[in-house]
Coordinates of N, CA and C in Angstrom, one line a residue:
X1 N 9.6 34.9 25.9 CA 8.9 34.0 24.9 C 8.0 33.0 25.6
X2 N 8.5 32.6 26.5 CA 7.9 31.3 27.6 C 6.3 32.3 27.9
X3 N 6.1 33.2 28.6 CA 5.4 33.6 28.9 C 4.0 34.0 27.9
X4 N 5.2 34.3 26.7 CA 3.7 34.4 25.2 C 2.9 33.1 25.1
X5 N 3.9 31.7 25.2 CA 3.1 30.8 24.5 C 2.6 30.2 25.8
X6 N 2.4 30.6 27.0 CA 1.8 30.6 28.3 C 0.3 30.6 28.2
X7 N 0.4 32.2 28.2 CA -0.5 32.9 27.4 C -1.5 32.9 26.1
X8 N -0.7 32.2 25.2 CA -1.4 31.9 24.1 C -2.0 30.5 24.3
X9 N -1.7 29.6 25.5 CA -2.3 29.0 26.0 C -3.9 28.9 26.5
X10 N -3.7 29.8 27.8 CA -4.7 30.3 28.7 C -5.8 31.2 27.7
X11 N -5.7 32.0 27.1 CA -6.0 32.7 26.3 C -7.7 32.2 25.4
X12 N -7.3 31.1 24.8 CA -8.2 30.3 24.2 C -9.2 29.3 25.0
X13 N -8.4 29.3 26.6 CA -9.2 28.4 27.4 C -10.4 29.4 28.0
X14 N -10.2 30.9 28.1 CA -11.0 31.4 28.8 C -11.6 32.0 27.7
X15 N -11.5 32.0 26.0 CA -12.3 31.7 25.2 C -13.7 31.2 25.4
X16 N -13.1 30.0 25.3 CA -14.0 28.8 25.3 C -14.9 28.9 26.4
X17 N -14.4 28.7 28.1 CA -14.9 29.2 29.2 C -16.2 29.8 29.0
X18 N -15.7 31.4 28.4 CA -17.2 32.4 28.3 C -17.8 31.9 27.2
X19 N -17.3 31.7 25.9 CA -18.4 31.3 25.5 C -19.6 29.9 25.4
X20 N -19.0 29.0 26.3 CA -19.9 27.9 27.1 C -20.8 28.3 28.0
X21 N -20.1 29.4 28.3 CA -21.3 30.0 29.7 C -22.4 31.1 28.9
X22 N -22.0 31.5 28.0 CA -23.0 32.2 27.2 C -24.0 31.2 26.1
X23 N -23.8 30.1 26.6 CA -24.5 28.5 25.5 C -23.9 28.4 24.0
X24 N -23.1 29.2 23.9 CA -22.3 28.5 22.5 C -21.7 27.3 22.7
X25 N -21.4 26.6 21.4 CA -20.5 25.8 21.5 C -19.2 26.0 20.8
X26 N -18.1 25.9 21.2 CA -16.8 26.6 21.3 C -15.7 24.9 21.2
X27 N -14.6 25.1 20.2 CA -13.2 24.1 20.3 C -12.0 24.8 19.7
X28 N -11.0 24.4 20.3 CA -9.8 24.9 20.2 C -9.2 23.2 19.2
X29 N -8.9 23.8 17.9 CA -8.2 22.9 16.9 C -6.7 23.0 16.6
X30 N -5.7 22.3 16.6 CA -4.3 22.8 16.6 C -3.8 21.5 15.6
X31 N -2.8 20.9 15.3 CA -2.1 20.2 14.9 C -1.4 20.6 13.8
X32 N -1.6 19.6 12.5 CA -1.2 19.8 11.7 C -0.8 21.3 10.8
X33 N -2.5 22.1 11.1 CA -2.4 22.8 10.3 C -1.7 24.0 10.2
X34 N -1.6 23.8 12.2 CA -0.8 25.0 12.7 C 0.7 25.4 11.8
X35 N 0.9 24.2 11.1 CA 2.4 24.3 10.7 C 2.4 24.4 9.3
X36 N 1.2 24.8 8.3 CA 1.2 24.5 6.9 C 1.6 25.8 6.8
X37 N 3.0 25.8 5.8 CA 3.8 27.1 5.4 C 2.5 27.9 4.3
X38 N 2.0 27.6 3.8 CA 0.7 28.2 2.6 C -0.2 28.8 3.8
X39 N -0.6 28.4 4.5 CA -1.4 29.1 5.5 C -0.7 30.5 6.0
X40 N 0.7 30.0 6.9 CA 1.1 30.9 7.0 C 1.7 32.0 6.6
X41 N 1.7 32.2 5.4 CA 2.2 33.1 3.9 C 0.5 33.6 3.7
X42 N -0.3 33.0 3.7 CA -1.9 33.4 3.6 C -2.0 34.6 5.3
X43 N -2.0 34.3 6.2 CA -2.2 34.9 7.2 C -1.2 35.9 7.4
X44 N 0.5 35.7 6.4 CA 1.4 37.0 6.8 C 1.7 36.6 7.7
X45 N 2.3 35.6 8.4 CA 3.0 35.8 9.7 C 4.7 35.7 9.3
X46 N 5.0 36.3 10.1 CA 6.5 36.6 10.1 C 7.4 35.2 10.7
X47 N 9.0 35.3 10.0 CA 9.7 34.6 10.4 C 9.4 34.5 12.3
X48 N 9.7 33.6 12.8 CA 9.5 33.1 14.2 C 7.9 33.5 14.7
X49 N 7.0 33.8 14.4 CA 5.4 33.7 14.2 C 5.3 31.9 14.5
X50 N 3.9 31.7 15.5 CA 3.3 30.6 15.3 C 2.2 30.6 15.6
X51 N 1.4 30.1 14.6 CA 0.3 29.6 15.3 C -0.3 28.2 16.6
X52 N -1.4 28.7 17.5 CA -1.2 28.5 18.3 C -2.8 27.4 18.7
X53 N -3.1 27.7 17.7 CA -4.6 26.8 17.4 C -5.6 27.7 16.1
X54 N -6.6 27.2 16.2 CA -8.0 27.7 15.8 C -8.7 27.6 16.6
X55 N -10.0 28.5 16.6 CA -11.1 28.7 17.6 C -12.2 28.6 17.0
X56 N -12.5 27.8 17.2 CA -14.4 27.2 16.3 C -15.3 27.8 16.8
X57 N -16.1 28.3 16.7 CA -17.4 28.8 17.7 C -18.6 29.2 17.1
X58 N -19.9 28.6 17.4 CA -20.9 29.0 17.0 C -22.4 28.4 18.2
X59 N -23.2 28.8 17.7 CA -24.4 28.3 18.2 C -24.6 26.9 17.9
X60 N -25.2 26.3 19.0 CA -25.7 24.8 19.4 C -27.1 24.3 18.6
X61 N -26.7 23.5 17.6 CA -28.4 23.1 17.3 C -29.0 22.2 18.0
X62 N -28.1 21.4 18.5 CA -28.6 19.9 19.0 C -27.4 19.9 20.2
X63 N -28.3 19.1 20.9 CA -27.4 17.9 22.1 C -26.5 17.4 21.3
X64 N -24.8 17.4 22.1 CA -24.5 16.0 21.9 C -24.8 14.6 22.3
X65 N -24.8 13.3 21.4 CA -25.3 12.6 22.4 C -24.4 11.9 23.6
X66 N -24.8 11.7 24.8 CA -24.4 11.6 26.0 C -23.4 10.2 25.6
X67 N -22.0 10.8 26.8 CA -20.8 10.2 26.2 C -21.0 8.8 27.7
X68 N -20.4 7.5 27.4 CA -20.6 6.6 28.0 C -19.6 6.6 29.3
X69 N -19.9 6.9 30.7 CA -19.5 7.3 31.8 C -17.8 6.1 32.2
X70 N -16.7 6.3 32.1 CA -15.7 5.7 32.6 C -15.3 6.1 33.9
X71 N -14.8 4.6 34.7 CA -14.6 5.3 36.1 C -12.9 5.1 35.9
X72 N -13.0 6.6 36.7 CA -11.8 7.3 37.1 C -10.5 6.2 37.3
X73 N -11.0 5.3 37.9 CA -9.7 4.5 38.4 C -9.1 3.6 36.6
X74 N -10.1 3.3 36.0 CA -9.8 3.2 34.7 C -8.4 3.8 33.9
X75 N -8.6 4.9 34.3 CA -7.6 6.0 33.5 C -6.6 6.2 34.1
X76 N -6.3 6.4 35.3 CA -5.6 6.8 36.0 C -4.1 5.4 36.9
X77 N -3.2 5.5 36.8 CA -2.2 5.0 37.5 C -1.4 5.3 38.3
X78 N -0.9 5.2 39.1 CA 0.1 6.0 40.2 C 1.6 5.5 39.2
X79 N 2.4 6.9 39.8 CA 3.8 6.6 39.1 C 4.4 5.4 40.2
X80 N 5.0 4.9 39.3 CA 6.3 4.2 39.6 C 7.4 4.2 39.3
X81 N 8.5 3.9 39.9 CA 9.7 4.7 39.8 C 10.7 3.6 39.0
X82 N 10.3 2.6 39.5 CA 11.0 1.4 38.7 C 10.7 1.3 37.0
X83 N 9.5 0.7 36.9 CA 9.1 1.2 35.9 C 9.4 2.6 34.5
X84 N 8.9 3.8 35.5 CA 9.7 4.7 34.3 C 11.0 4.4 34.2
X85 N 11.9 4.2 35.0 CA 13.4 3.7 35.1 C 13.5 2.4 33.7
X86 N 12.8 1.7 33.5 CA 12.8 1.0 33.1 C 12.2 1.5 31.3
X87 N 11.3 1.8 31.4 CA 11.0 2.7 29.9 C 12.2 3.4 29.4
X88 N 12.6 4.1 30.6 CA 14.3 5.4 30.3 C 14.9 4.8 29.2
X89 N 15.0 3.6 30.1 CA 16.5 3.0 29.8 C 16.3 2.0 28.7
X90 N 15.3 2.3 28.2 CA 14.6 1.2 26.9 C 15.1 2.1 25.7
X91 N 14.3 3.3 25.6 CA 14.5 4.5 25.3 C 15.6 4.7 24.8
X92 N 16.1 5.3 25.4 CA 17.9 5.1 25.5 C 18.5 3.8 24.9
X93 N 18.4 3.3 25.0 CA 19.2 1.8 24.2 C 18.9 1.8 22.2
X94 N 17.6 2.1 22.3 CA 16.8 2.3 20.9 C 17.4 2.7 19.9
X95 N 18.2 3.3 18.9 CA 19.2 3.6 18.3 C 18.7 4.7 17.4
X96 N 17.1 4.4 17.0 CA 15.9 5.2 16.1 C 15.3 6.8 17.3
X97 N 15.6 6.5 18.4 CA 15.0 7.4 19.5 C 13.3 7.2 19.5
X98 N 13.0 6.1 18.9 CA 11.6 6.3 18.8 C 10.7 5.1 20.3
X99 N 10.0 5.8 20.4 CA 9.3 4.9 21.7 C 8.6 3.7 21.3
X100 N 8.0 2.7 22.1 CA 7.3 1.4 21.6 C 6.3 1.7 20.3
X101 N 6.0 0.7 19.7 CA 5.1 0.8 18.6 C 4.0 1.5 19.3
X102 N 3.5 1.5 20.6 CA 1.8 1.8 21.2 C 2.2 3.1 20.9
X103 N 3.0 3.8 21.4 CA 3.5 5.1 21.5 C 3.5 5.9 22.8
X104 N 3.5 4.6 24.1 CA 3.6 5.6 25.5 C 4.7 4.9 26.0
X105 N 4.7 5.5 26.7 CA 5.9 5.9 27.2 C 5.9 5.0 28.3
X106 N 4.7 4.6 29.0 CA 4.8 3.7 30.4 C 3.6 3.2 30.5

């Protein structure tokens, strides 16, 4: 099973891949809808069946317009060990199991 949804992974990424390189524009949609039981009764999928996204794809009429450049160091943090230790054990004390109101984790 590990290996299907591996695969059902990769799958859609090399999708998208070719068809970027052929000038389409191409997105992989997943959330909510993946799990609406009327969908899945509409498409027939069987008990233990899932869906694993949608695949949008069509021709480009326009540019997007250019997204405003962030630097790397912005985004990015080195782990620390104290710290996640410290989220853990936050975590864990919580009684709801739910994480901070932001919703990260560190």
């Amino acid at each position: 099973m590990r290996e299907q949804w591996l695969a059902a992974g990769v799958a859609p990424g090399n999708l998208l891949n070719a068809a970027h390189h052929l000038g389409f524009g191409a997105i992989v949609l997943s959330g909510e809808r993946c799990f609406d039981p009327a969908l899945h009764s509409a498409l027939g999928l069987r008990e233990g069946e899932h869906l694993a996204g949608f695949i949008s794809l069509g021709s480009i009429t326009s540019q997007p317009s250019p997204r405003a450049t962030v630097a790397p160091s912005s985004m990015r943090t080195a782990w620390q060990a104290e710290q996640a230790a410290a989220v853990t054990a936050q975590a864990l004390l919580q009684p709801d199991g739910n994480h901070d109101s932001h919703g990260s984790d560190l």
